[in-house]
Amino acid sequence: MMQLSMNLKTATTLSILFAAVLLSGIDVSAHTSQQLLTKQSGNLAQNSQKQSEDLLISGNQKFQRKDYNGAIADFSRSLQINPNYDKALFNRGVAYGLTGNKQGAIDDYTQVIKLNPQSVNSYFNRSVVKSNLGDKQGALSDLDRVLQIDPQATDAYLNRGNLRQDAGESEAALADFSQAIKLKPNRADAYLNRGITKFKLGDRQGAMTDYDLAIKNDPNYYLAYNNRALSKADLGDTQGAITDFNRAIQIEPNYYLSYYNRGNLRRKSNDYAGAVVDYSKTIQLKPTYAAAYNNRGLAQKKLKDYSAAIIDFNKTLELTPDFAEAYYNRGAARQALRDRSGAVSDFKTAAQLYQQQGSGKESKNALELAAQIQNQK
């Protein structure tokens, strides 16, 4: 039987993430009992305003113990007595957000804003919740309002920069991150995010400079080491990249992407056994990460462990059934094991998915491979 020579395809390139994409901006401690009226005796203890304040104090205490549902109950009782108590509304909004009731959080922040149109924290927190709900434009609008009220709000520049970057407005994002750095030159996360933006704009050296500054301001910032490694790899400094990945892992051994990225670099450097180790650690930390199974399968294929590769491609497809490249890669592994019918089936499925996903060239290639196998005698 004639053996086909083929280059297996990589599912994913090196990954890059924003650090802490959106900040919470929550400061419930600003509304604790220390800032409220102390308990009074006599008839004043029966005053409705005093009851409302006591319930706020009780809710804050429960919040600090992470009894969020209990806190919500106390804040709600406080609001039954005084529906316009802005502190209870704000803190209930925070607690709603932490328990997953995002619409409830938005409603409470909106009510606070009606009572106090200058409430920066309410606009800020509402922007976070809106972003989490997919309302990016609404989130941007709220951050714009924050910056109108307080032009020194560094976190608002960072979050607006992240949202703009996500929307493909890289130059505007760059301006926001630069303004955050101007306001607080020691903010490591601002340098990191500006570095990421520069990386995406093709300014690899500029990205590296910002990652250096992020590390200078926070020597244990593992994300900065991870992302600087990506820039080094892109500039051809493989050993420097490995060193940075190693440092990122030393600082934060549970960050799965550092292992994944190092695995990709090792596989690119033909260290297939090392890549398998890194992908395996990635999978241990994040068992649902389909790309790690796929890429481990590619490394297993290079090590000629075709059965192990097929197991990995099977898992990839279990997690992501429309992953065209995983079908292509499994077809190649099956072909290596002389499973002609399985290989043909996988290549044809890959071709169909590639076509649906707008990858005509890859679709044609997969169909040609299927035809070659079928024509073998």
Coordinates of C-alpha atoms in Angstrom, one line a residue:
M1 CA 0.0 0.0 0.0
M2 CA 1.3 3.4 -0.9
Q3 CA 1.7 5.6 2.2
L4 CA 0.6 9.2 1.9
S5 CA 2.8 12.0 3.2
M6 CA 1.0 14.8 4.9
N7 CA 1.5 17.6 7.3
L8 CA -0.8 17.5 10.2
K9 CA -2.5 20.7 11.1
T10 CA -2.3 22.5 14.4
A11 CA -5.5 23.4 16.0
T12 CA -4.5 26.5 17.8
T13 CA -1.6 28.9 17.9
L14 CA -0.1 30.2 21.1
S15 CA -2.8 31.7 23.3
I16 CA -2.9 35.1 24.8
L17 CA -5.3 36.5 27.4
F18 CA -6.2 39.8 29.0
A19 CA -5.4 40.0 32.6
A20 CA -8.5 40.1 34.8
V21 CA -10.6 41.3 31.9
L22 CA -13.1 43.3 34.0
L23 CA -12.6 44.5 37.5
S24 CA -15.4 44.4 40.0
G25 CA -15.0 47.8 41.5
I26 CA -16.8 46.6 44.6
D27 CA -16.1 48.2 47.9
V28 CA -18.7 47.1 50.4
S29 CA -16.4 48.0 53.2
A30 CA -17.1 51.6 52.4
H31 CA -20.6 51.0 53.8
T32 CA -19.9 49.1 56.9
S33 CA -21.2 49.7 60.4
Q34 CA -18.2 51.9 61.2
Q35 CA -19.7 54.6 59.0
L36 CA -23.2 54.2 60.2
L37 CA -25.0 55.6 63.3
T38 CA -24.3 53.6 66.5
K39 CA -27.0 51.9 68.3
Q40 CA -29.1 54.1 70.5
S41 CA -31.4 53.3 73.4
G42 CA -34.9 54.3 74.3
N43 CA -37.5 55.3 71.8
L44 CA -35.0 56.1 69.1
A45 CA -34.3 52.3 68.8
Q46 CA -37.8 51.9 67.4
N47 CA -37.3 54.6 64.7
S48 CA -37.8 53.2 61.3
Q49 CA -34.6 54.9 60.0
K50 CA -32.7 53.2 62.8
Q51 CA -34.2 49.8 61.9
S52 CA -33.2 50.2 58.3
E53 CA -29.6 51.1 59.3
D54 CA -29.4 48.2 61.7
L55 CA -30.5 45.8 58.9
L56 CA -27.8 47.3 56.6
I57 CA -25.2 46.7 59.3
S58 CA -26.4 43.1 59.7
G59 CA -26.4 42.6 55.9
N60 CA -22.8 43.9 55.7
Q61 CA -21.7 41.6 58.4
K62 CA -23.2 38.6 56.5
F63 CA -21.7 39.8 53.3
Q64 CA -18.3 39.8 54.9
R65 CA -18.9 36.2 55.9
K66 CA -19.8 35.5 52.3
D67 CA -23.4 34.7 53.3
Y68 CA -24.6 36.5 50.3
N69 CA -28.2 35.2 50.4
G70 CA -28.5 36.2 54.0
A71 CA -27.1 39.6 53.2
I72 CA -29.6 40.1 50.4
A73 CA -32.4 39.2 52.8
D74 CA -31.3 41.9 55.3
F75 CA -30.8 44.5 52.6
S76 CA -34.2 43.8 51.2
R77 CA -35.8 44.1 54.6
S78 CA -33.9 47.4 55.0
L79 CA -35.4 48.6 51.7
Q80 CA -38.9 47.6 52.7
I81 CA -38.6 50.1 55.5
N82 CA -36.8 52.7 53.4
P83 CA -37.1 52.1 49.6
N84 CA -34.7 54.9 48.8
Y85 CA -31.8 53.8 51.0
D86 CA -29.0 54.1 48.5
K87 CA -26.5 52.2 50.6
A88 CA -28.8 49.2 50.9
L89 CA -29.6 49.3 47.2
F90 CA -25.9 49.5 46.2
N91 CA -24.8 46.6 48.5
R92 CA -27.7 44.4 47.5
G93 CA -26.7 45.0 43.9
V94 CA -23.2 43.8 44.8
A95 CA -24.6 40.7 46.5
Y96 CA -27.0 40.0 43.6
G97 CA -24.1 40.1 41.2
L98 CA -22.1 37.6 43.3
T99 CA -25.1 35.2 43.4
G100 CA -25.7 35.3 39.7
N101 CA -28.8 37.6 39.7
K102 CA -27.3 40.0 37.2
Q103 CA -30.6 41.7 36.2
G104 CA -31.3 42.3 39.9
A105 CA -27.9 43.9 40.2
I106 CA -28.5 46.1 37.3
D107 CA -31.9 47.2 38.6
D108 CA -30.4 48.1 42.0
Y109 CA -27.5 50.1 40.5
T110 CA -29.9 51.9 38.2
Q111 CA -32.1 52.9 41.2
V112 CA -29.0 54.2 43.0
I113 CA -28.1 56.3 40.0
K114 CA -31.6 57.7 39.9
L115 CA -31.2 58.7 43.5
N116 CA -27.6 59.9 43.0
P117 CA -26.6 60.6 39.4
Q118 CA -23.0 61.1 40.5
S119 CA -22.6 57.6 41.9
V120 CA -19.4 56.6 40.2
N121 CA -19.3 53.1 41.8
S122 CA -22.9 52.3 40.6
Y123 CA -22.1 53.2 37.0
F124 CA -18.8 51.3 37.2
N125 CA -20.4 48.1 38.7
R126 CA -23.3 48.3 36.3
S127 CA -20.9 48.4 33.4
V128 CA -19.3 45.2 34.7
V129 CA -22.6 43.4 34.9
K130 CA -23.7 44.7 31.5
S131 CA -20.5 43.4 30.0
N132 CA -21.0 40.0 31.6
L133 CA -24.5 39.9 30.0
G134 CA -23.0 40.8 26.6
D135 CA -24.2 44.4 26.5
K136 CA -20.8 45.8 25.6
Q137 CA -22.2 49.0 24.3
G138 CA -24.1 49.6 27.5
A139 CA -21.0 48.8 29.5
L140 CA -19.0 51.3 27.4
S141 CA -21.7 54.0 27.9
D142 CA -21.5 53.5 31.7
L143 CA -17.7 53.7 31.7
D144 CA -17.9 56.9 29.7
R145 CA -20.1 58.3 32.4
V146 CA -17.7 57.2 35.1
L147 CA -14.9 59.1 33.4
Q148 CA -17.1 62.2 32.9
I149 CA -17.6 62.3 36.7
D150 CA -14.1 61.2 37.7
P151 CA -11.5 61.6 35.0
Q152 CA -8.9 60.0 37.3
A153 CA -10.7 56.7 37.5
T154 CA -7.9 54.4 36.4
D155 CA -9.9 51.2 36.5
A156 CA -12.5 52.7 34.2
Y157 CA -9.8 53.4 31.6
L158 CA -8.5 49.8 32.0
N159 CA -12.0 48.3 31.6
R160 CA -12.9 50.6 28.7
G161 CA -9.6 49.7 27.0
N162 CA -10.4 46.0 27.4
L163 CA -13.9 46.4 25.9
R164 CA -12.5 48.5 23.0
Q165 CA -9.9 45.9 22.4
D166 CA -12.5 43.2 22.3
A167 CA -14.5 45.3 19.8
G168 CA -11.4 45.5 17.5
E169 CA -10.8 49.2 18.4
S170 CA -7.1 48.6 19.2
E171 CA -5.9 52.2 18.8
A172 CA -8.6 53.5 21.1
A173 CA -7.8 50.7 23.6
L174 CA -4.1 51.7 23.4
A175 CA -5.1 55.3 24.3
D176 CA -7.1 54.1 27.3
F177 CA -4.3 51.9 28.6
S178 CA -1.8 54.7 28.1
Q179 CA -4.0 57.1 30.1
A180 CA -4.3 54.5 32.9
I181 CA -0.5 54.3 33.0
K182 CA -0.2 58.1 33.0
L183 CA -2.4 58.2 36.0
K184 CA -0.8 55.3 37.8
P185 CA 2.7 54.5 36.4
N186 CA 3.0 51.5 38.8
R187 CA 0.0 49.6 37.5
A188 CA 1.4 46.3 36.2
D189 CA -1.9 45.2 34.7
A190 CA -2.1 48.4 32.6
Y191 CA 1.3 47.7 31.1
L192 CA 0.3 44.1 30.5
N193 CA -2.9 45.1 28.6
R194 CA -1.2 47.7 26.6
G195 CA 1.5 45.2 25.7
I196 CA -1.2 42.8 24.5
T197 CA -2.7 45.5 22.4
K198 CA 0.7 46.3 20.9
F199 CA 1.2 42.6 20.2
K200 CA -2.1 42.4 18.3
L201 CA -1.2 45.6 16.3
G202 CA 2.1 43.8 15.3
D203 CA 4.4 45.8 17.5
R204 CA 6.2 42.8 19.0
Q205 CA 9.1 44.9 20.4
G206 CA 6.7 47.4 21.9
A207 CA 4.8 44.6 23.5
M208 CA 8.0 43.2 25.0
T209 CA 8.9 46.6 26.5
D210 CA 5.5 46.8 28.2
Y211 CA 5.7 43.3 29.5
D212 CA 9.2 44.2 30.9
L213 CA 7.6 47.1 32.7
A214 CA 4.8 45.0 34.0
I215 CA 7.3 42.6 35.5
K216 CA 9.4 45.5 36.9
N217 CA 6.4 46.7 38.8
D218 CA 5.3 43.2 39.8
P219 CA 8.1 40.6 39.7
N220 CA 5.6 37.8 40.4
Y221 CA 3.1 38.7 37.6
Y222 CA 2.9 35.3 35.9
L223 CA 0.6 36.6 33.1
A224 CA 3.3 39.1 32.1
Y225 CA 5.9 36.3 31.9
N226 CA 3.5 34.2 29.9
N227 CA 2.8 36.9 27.4
R228 CA 6.4 38.1 27.2
A229 CA 7.2 34.5 26.3
L230 CA 4.8 34.7 23.4
S231 CA 6.5 37.8 22.1
K232 CA 9.9 36.2 22.4
A233 CA 8.7 33.1 20.6
D234 CA 7.3 35.3 17.8
L235 CA 10.6 37.0 17.5
G236 CA 12.5 33.7 17.3
D237 CA 13.9 33.7 20.8
T238 CA 12.8 30.1 21.6
Q239 CA 15.0 29.6 24.7
G240 CA 14.1 33.0 26.1
A241 CA 10.4 32.1 25.7
I242 CA 10.9 28.7 27.4
T243 CA 12.6 30.5 30.3
D244 CA 9.7 32.9 30.7
F245 CA 7.1 30.1 30.5
N246 CA 9.1 28.3 33.2
R247 CA 9.0 31.3 35.4
A248 CA 5.3 31.8 34.9
I249 CA 4.7 28.2 35.9
Q250 CA 7.0 28.5 38.9
I251 CA 5.0 31.5 40.1
E252 CA 1.6 30.1 39.3
P253 CA 1.7 26.3 38.8
N254 CA -2.1 26.1 38.2
Y255 CA -2.3 28.4 35.2
Y256 CA -3.1 25.9 32.4
L257 CA -2.3 28.2 29.5
S258 CA 1.4 28.5 30.4
Y259 CA 1.7 24.7 30.1
Y260 CA -0.3 24.7 26.9
N261 CA 1.8 27.5 25.4
R262 CA 5.0 25.9 26.4
G263 CA 3.8 22.7 24.9
N264 CA 3.1 24.4 21.6
L265 CA 6.6 25.9 21.6
R266 CA 8.2 22.5 22.5
R267 CA 6.2 20.8 19.7
K268 CA 7.3 23.5 17.3
S269 CA 10.9 22.8 18.4
N270 CA 10.4 19.0 17.8
D271 CA 10.5 18.2 21.5
Y272 CA 7.4 16.0 21.1
A273 CA 7.8 14.1 24.4
G274 CA 8.1 17.4 26.3
A275 CA 5.1 18.7 24.5
V276 CA 3.1 15.7 25.6
V277 CA 4.0 16.3 29.2
D278 CA 2.9 19.9 29.0
Y279 CA -0.4 19.1 27.2
S280 CA -1.1 16.4 29.8
K281 CA -0.6 19.0 32.6
T282 CA -2.9 21.4 30.8
I283 CA -5.6 18.7 30.6
Q284 CA -5.1 17.9 34.3
L285 CA -5.8 21.5 35.1
K286 CA -8.5 22.0 32.6
P287 CA -10.1 18.7 31.4
T288 CA -12.5 20.4 29.0
Y289 CA -9.8 22.2 27.0
A290 CA -10.3 20.6 23.6
A291 CA -7.2 22.2 21.9
A292 CA -4.9 20.6 24.4
Y293 CA -6.2 17.1 23.5
N294 CA -5.9 17.9 19.8
N295 CA -2.4 19.2 20.1
R296 CA -1.3 16.3 22.4
G297 CA -2.7 14.0 19.7
L298 CA -0.5 15.8 17.1
A299 CA 2.6 15.3 19.4
Q300 CA 1.6 11.6 19.9
K301 CA 1.4 11.3 16.1
K302 CA 4.9 12.6 15.7
L303 CA 6.0 10.0 18.3
K304 CA 4.3 7.4 16.2
D305 CA 1.9 6.5 19.0
Y306 CA -1.0 6.5 16.6
S307 CA -3.5 4.8 19.0
A308 CA -2.9 7.3 21.7
A309 CA -3.3 10.1 19.1
I310 CA -6.6 8.8 18.0
I311 CA -7.8 8.6 21.6
D312 CA -6.9 12.3 22.0
F313 CA -8.7 13.2 18.7
N314 CA -11.7 11.3 19.9
K315 CA -11.8 13.4 23.1
T316 CA -11.3 16.6 21.1
L317 CA -14.4 15.7 19.0
E318 CA -16.4 14.7 22.1
L319 CA -15.8 18.2 23.5
T320 CA -16.0 20.1 20.1
P321 CA -18.0 18.1 17.6
D322 CA -17.5 20.6 14.7
F323 CA -13.7 20.8 15.1
A324 CA -12.7 20.2 11.4
E325 CA -9.0 19.9 12.1
A326 CA -9.6 17.2 14.7
Y327 CA -11.3 15.1 12.0
Y328 CA -8.5 15.8 9.6
N329 CA -5.9 14.9 12.2
R330 CA -7.7 11.7 13.2
G331 CA -8.0 10.7 9.6
A332 CA -4.2 11.1 9.3
A333 CA -3.6 8.9 12.3
R334 CA -6.1 6.3 11.1
Q335 CA -4.4 6.3 7.7
A336 CA -1.1 5.6 9.4
L337 CA -2.7 2.6 11.1
R338 CA -4.0 1.5 7.6
D339 CA -7.6 2.0 8.7
R340 CA -8.6 3.1 5.2
S341 CA -12.3 3.4 5.7
G342 CA -12.0 5.3 9.0
A343 CA -9.5 7.7 7.4
V344 CA -11.7 8.3 4.3
S345 CA -14.7 9.0 6.6
D346 CA -12.7 11.5 8.7
F347 CA -11.3 13.3 5.7
K348 CA -14.7 13.6 4.1
T349 CA -16.2 14.9 7.4
A350 CA -13.3 17.4 7.8
A351 CA -13.9 18.6 4.2
Q352 CA -17.6 19.1 4.8
L353 CA -16.9 21.1 8.0
Y354 CA -14.1 23.1 6.4
Q355 CA -16.5 24.1 3.6
Q356 CA -19.2 25.1 6.1
Q357 CA -16.7 27.2 8.0
G358 CA -15.4 29.0 4.9
S359 CA -12.1 27.1 4.5
G360 CA -12.3 26.1 0.9
K361 CA -8.6 25.3 0.4
E362 CA -8.5 23.0 3.4
S363 CA -11.8 21.4 2.3
K364 CA -10.3 20.6 -1.1
N365 CA -7.2 19.2 0.4
A366 CA -9.1 16.8 2.7
L367 CA -11.2 15.6 -0.2
E368 CA -8.1 14.9 -2.3
L369 CA -6.6 12.9 0.5
A370 CA -9.8 10.9 0.8
A371 CA -9.8 10.2 -2.9
Q372 CA -6.2 9.1 -2.9
I373 CA -6.9 6.6 -0.2
Q374 CA -10.0 5.3 -2.0
N375 CA -7.9 4.8 -5.2
Q376 CA -5.2 2.8 -3.5
K377 CA -5.1 -0.9 -4.4

